[in-house]
CSV table of C-alpha atoms in Angstrom, one decimal:
chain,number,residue,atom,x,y,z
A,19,UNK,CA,0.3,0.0,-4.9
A,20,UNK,CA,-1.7,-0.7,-8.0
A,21,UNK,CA,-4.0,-3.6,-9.5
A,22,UNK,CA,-2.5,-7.0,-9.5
A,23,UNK,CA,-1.5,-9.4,-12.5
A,24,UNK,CA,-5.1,-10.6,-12.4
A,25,UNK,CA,-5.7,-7.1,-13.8
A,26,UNK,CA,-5.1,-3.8,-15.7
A,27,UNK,CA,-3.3,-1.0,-13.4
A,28,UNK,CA,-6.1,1.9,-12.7
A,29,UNK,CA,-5.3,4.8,-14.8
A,30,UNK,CA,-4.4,6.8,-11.6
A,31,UNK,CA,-1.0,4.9,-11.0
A,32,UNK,CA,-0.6,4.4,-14.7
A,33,UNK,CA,-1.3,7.9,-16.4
A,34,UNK,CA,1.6,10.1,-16.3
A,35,UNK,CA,-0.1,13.4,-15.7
A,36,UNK,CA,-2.0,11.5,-12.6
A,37,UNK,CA,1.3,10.0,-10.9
A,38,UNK,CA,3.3,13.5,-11.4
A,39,UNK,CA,0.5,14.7,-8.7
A,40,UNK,CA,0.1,11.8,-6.4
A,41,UNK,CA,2.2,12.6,-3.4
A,42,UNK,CA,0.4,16.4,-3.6
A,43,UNK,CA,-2.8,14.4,-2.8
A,44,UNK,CA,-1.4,12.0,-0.4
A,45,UNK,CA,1.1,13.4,1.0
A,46,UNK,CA,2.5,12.7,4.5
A,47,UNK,CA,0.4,11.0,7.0
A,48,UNK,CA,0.0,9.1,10.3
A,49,UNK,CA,-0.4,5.7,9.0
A,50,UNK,CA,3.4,7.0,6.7
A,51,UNK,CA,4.6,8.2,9.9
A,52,UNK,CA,3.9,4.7,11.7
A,53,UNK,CA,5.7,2.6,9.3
A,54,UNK,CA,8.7,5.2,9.3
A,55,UNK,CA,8.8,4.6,13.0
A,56,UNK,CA,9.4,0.6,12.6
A,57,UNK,CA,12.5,1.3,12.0
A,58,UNK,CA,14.4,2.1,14.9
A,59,UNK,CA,18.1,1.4,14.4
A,60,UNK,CA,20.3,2.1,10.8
A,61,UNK,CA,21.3,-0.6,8.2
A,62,UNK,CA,18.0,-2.6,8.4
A,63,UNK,CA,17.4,-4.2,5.4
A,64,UNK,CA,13.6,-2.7,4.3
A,65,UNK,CA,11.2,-3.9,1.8
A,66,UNK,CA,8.5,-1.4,1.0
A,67,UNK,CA,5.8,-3.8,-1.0
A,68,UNK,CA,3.7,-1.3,-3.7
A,69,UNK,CA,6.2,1.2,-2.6
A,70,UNK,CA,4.6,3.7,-4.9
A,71,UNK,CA,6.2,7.0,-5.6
A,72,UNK,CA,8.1,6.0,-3.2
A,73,UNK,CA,7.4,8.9,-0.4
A,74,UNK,CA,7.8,6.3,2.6
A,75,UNK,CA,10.8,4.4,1.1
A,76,UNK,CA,12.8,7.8,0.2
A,77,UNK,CA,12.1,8.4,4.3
A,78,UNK,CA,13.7,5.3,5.1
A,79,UNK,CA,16.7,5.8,3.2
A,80,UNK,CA,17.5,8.7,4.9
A,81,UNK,CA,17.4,7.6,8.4
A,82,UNK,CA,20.5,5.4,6.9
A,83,UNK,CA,18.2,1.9,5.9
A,84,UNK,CA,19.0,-0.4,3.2
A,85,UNK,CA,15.7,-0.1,1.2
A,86,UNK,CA,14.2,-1.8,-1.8
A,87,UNK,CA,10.8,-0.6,-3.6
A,88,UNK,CA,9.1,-2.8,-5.4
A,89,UNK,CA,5.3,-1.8,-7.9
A,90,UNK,CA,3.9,-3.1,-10.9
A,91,UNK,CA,4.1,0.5,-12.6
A,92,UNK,CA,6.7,2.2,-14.2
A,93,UNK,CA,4.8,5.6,-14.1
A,94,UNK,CA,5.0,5.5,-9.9
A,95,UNK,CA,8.4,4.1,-9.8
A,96,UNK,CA,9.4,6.8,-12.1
A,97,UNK,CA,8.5,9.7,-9.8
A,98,UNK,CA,10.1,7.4,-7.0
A,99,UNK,CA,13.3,7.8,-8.6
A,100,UNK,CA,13.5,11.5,-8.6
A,101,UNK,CA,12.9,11.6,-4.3
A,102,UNK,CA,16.1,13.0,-2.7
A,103,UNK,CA,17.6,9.5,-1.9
A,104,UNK,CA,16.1,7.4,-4.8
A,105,UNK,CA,19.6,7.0,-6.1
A,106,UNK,CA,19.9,5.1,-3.0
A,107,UNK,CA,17.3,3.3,-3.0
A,108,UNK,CA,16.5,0.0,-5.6
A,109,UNK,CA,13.7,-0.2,-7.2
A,110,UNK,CA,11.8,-2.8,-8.9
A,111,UNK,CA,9.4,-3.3,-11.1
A,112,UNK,CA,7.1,-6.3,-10.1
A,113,UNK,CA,3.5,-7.5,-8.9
A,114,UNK,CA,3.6,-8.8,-5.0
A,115,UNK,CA,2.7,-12.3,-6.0
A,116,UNK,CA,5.6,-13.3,-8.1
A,117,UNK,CA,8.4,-10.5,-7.2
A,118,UNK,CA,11.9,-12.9,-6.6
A,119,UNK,CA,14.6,-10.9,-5.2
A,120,UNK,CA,17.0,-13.7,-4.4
A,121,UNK,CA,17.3,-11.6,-0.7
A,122,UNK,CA,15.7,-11.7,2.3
A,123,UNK,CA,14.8,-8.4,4.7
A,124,UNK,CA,14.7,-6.8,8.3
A,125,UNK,CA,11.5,-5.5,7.6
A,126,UNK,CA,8.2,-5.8,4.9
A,127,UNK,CA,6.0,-3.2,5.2
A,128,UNK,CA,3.3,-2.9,2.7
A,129,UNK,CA,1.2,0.0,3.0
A,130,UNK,CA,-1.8,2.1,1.6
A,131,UNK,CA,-4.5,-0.5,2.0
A,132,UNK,CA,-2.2,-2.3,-0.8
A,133,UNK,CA,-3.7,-5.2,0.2
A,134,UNK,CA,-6.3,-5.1,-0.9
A,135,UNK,CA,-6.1,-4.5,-4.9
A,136,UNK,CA,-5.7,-8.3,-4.1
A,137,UNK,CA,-8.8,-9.0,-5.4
A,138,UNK,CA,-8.6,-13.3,-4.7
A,139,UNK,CA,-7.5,-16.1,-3.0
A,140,UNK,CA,-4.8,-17.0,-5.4
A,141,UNK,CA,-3.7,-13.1,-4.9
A,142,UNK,CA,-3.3,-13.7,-1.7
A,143,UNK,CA,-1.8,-16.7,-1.1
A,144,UNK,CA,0.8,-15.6,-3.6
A,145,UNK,CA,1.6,-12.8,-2.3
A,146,UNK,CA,1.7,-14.2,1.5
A,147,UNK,CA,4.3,-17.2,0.1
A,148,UNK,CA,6.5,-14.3,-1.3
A,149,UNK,CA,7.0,-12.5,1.7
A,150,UNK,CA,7.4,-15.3,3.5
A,151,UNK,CA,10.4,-16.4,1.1
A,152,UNK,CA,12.0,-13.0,1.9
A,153,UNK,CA,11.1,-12.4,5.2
A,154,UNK,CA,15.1,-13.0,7.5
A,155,UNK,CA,14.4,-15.4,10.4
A,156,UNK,CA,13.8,-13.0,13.1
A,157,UNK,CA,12.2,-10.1,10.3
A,158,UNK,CA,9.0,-8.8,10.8
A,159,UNK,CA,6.1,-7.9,8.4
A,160,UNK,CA,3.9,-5.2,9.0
A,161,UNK,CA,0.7,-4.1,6.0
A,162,UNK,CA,-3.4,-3.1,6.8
A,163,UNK,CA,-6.6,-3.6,5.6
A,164,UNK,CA,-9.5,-1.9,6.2
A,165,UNK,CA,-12.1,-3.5,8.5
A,166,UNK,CA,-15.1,-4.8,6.8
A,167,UNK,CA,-17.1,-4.3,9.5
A,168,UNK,CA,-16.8,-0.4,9.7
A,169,UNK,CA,-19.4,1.3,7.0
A,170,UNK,CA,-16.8,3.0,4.7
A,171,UNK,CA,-19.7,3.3,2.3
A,172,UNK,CA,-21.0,5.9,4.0
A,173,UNK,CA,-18.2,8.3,4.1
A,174,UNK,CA,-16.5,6.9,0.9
A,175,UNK,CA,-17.4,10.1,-1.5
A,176,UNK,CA,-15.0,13.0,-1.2
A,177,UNK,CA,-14.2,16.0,-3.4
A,178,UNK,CA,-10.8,18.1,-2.2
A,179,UNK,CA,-8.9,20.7,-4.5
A,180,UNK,CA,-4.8,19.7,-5.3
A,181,UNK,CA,-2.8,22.6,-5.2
A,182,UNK,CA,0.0,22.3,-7.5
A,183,UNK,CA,3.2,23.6,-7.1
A,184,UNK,CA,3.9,24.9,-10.3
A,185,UNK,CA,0.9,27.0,-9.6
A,186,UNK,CA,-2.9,25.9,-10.5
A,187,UNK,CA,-4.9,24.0,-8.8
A,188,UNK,CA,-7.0,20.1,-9.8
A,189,UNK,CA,-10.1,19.1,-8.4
A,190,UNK,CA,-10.3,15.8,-7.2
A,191,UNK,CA,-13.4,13.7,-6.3
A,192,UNK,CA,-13.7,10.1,-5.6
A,193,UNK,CA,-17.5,8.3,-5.9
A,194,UNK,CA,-18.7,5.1,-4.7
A,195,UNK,CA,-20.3,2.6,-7.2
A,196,UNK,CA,-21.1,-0.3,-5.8
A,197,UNK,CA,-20.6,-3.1,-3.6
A,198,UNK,CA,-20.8,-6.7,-4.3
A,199,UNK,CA,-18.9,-9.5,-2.8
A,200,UNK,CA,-17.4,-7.1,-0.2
A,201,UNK,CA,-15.8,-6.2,-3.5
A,202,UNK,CA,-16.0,-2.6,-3.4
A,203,UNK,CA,-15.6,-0.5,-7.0
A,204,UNK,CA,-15.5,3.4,-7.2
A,205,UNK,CA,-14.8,6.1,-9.5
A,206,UNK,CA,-11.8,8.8,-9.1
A,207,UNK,CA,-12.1,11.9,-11.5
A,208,UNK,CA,-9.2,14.6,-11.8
A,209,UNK,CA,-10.5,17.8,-13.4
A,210,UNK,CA,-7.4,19.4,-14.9
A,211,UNK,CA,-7.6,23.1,-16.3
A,212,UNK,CA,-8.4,21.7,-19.6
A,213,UNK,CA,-9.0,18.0,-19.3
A,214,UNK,CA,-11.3,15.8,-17.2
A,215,UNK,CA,-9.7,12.4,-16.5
A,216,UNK,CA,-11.3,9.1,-14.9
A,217,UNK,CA,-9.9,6.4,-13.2
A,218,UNK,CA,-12.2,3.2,-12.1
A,219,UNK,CA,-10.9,0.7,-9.1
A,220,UNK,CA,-12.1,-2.0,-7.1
A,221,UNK,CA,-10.8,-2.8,-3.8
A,222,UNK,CA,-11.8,-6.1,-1.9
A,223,UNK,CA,-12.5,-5.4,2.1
A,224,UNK,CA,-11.1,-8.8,3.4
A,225,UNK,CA,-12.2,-10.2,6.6
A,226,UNK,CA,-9.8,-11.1,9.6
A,227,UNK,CA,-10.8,-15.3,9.2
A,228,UNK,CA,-10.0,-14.9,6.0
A,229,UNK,CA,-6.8,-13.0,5.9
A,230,UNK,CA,-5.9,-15.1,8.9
A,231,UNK,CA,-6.5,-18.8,7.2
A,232,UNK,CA,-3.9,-17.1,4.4
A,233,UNK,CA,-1.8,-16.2,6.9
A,234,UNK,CA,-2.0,-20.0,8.3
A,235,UNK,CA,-1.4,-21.7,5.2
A,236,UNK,CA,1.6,-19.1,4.4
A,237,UNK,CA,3.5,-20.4,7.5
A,238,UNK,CA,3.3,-17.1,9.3
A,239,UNK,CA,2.6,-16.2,12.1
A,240,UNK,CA,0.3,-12.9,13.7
A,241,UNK,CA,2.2,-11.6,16.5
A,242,UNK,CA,-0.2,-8.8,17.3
A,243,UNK,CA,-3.2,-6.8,15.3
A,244,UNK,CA,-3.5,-3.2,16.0
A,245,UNK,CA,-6.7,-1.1,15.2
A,246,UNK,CA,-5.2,2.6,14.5
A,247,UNK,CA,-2.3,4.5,14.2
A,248,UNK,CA,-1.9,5.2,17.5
A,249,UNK,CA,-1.3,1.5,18.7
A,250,UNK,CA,-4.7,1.1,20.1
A,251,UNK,CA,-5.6,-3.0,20.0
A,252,UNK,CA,-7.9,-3.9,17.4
A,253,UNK,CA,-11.7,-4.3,18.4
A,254,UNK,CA,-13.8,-5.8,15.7
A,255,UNK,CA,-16.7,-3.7,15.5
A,256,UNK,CA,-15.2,-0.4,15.9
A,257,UNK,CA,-11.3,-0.3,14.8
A,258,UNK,CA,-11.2,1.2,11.2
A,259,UNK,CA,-8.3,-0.9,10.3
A,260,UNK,CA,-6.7,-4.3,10.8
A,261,UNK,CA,-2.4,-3.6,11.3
A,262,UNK,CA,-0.7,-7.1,11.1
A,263,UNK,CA,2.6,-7.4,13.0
A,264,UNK,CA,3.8,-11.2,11.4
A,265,UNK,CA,6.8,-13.4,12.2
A,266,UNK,CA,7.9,-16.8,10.5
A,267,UNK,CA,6.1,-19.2,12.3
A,268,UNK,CA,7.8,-20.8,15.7
């Protein structure tokens, strides 16, 4: 999922040369594989929230789910459409805080650290009041955030080579710039046979009070909070991540 209304979308869910070669870099992985297992049984109703290029939603449509993708750019949801069951699948285009369906769903899920390009309280408390609005009685809601108290810092920089299909390959490096605010902003750069192209992004590492006092005031409730993919409970000094399970409040 990209930036939210409060700002512009980072070039790297925006450019159309970037977005043809995003699932090549992210392709399938556990925390994917997780969310795919949610849902157990056919004909649930799925929202996939900064669905992306949609490589999770297509997933879902073919174990036989009713699935809507919703993100703010037209580039991602572009590539989305050409999976094997996007014709199945709708897609919209819209930010999480102000999306209206006029539905409700089985299942949210919003994935990818998503969460936080919600870079303020009003973010978020939009955001939480829409998926509460289409959220079924008895659905469930399931996103992450990284834990702020890990050092991702530390291990932020990478550099990894994207080997293209078509043949060819683009190097890909992500740096760290700074962090302020637990407001973290870094630097991706895609080196192309015969172009260099940057893309700048900030992503906010939101504690658990915080996300939980949201979560409070959005009338939902946390059923559980794992700490990996692997369904270990979260501990909060060493978990990586924060996995919400939520329900409408009893």
């Amino acid at each position: 999922m990209t930036q939210t209304n409060s700002f512009a979308l980072d070039r790297h869910y925006e450019d159309e040369r970037l977005t043809a070669i995003y699932d090549f870099d992210s392709g399938w992985s556990p925390d994917r594989q997780f969310y795919l297992d949610l849902a157990t049984s056919p004909g649930t109703e799925i929202l996939d929230l900064g669905c992306g290029t949609g490589l999770l939603a297509n997933e879902y449509a073919a174990k036989k789910n009713k699935v809507t993708g919703i993100d703010p750019s037209e580039a991602m949801l572009a590539v989305a459409r050409e999976k094997f069951y996007g014709d199945e699948i709708e897609w919209v285009q819209a930010f999480a805080q102000d999306f209206d369906l006029g539905k409700t769903f089985d299942l949210i899920v919003m994935t990818g650290h998503a969460f936080q390009v919600l870079l303020t309280d009003d973010d978020v408390t939009a955001t939480f009041k829409s998926l509460q609005k289409h959220l079924k009685p008895n659905g469930l809601i399931v996103f992450e955030s990284r834990n702020p108290s890990i050092d991702w810092q530390k291990n932020w920089n990478y550099d990894i080579e994207i080997e293209l299909p078509t043949g060819g390959t683009v190097k890909e490096a992500r740096r760290f710039i700074a962090m302020e605010d637990n407001k973290m902003s870094f630097e991706l750069r895609y080196q192309f046979k015969d172009e260099l192209l940057t893309s700048n992004s900030v992503l906010r590492f939101w504690t658990l009070t915080e996300i939980q006092n949201h979560l409070a005031e959005a009338k939902l409730q946390v059923e559980k909070i794992l700490g990996d993919w692997n369904g270990n409970p979260f501990a909060n000094t060493t978990s990586e991540e924060m996995i919400f399970f939520l329900r409408h409040q009893s």
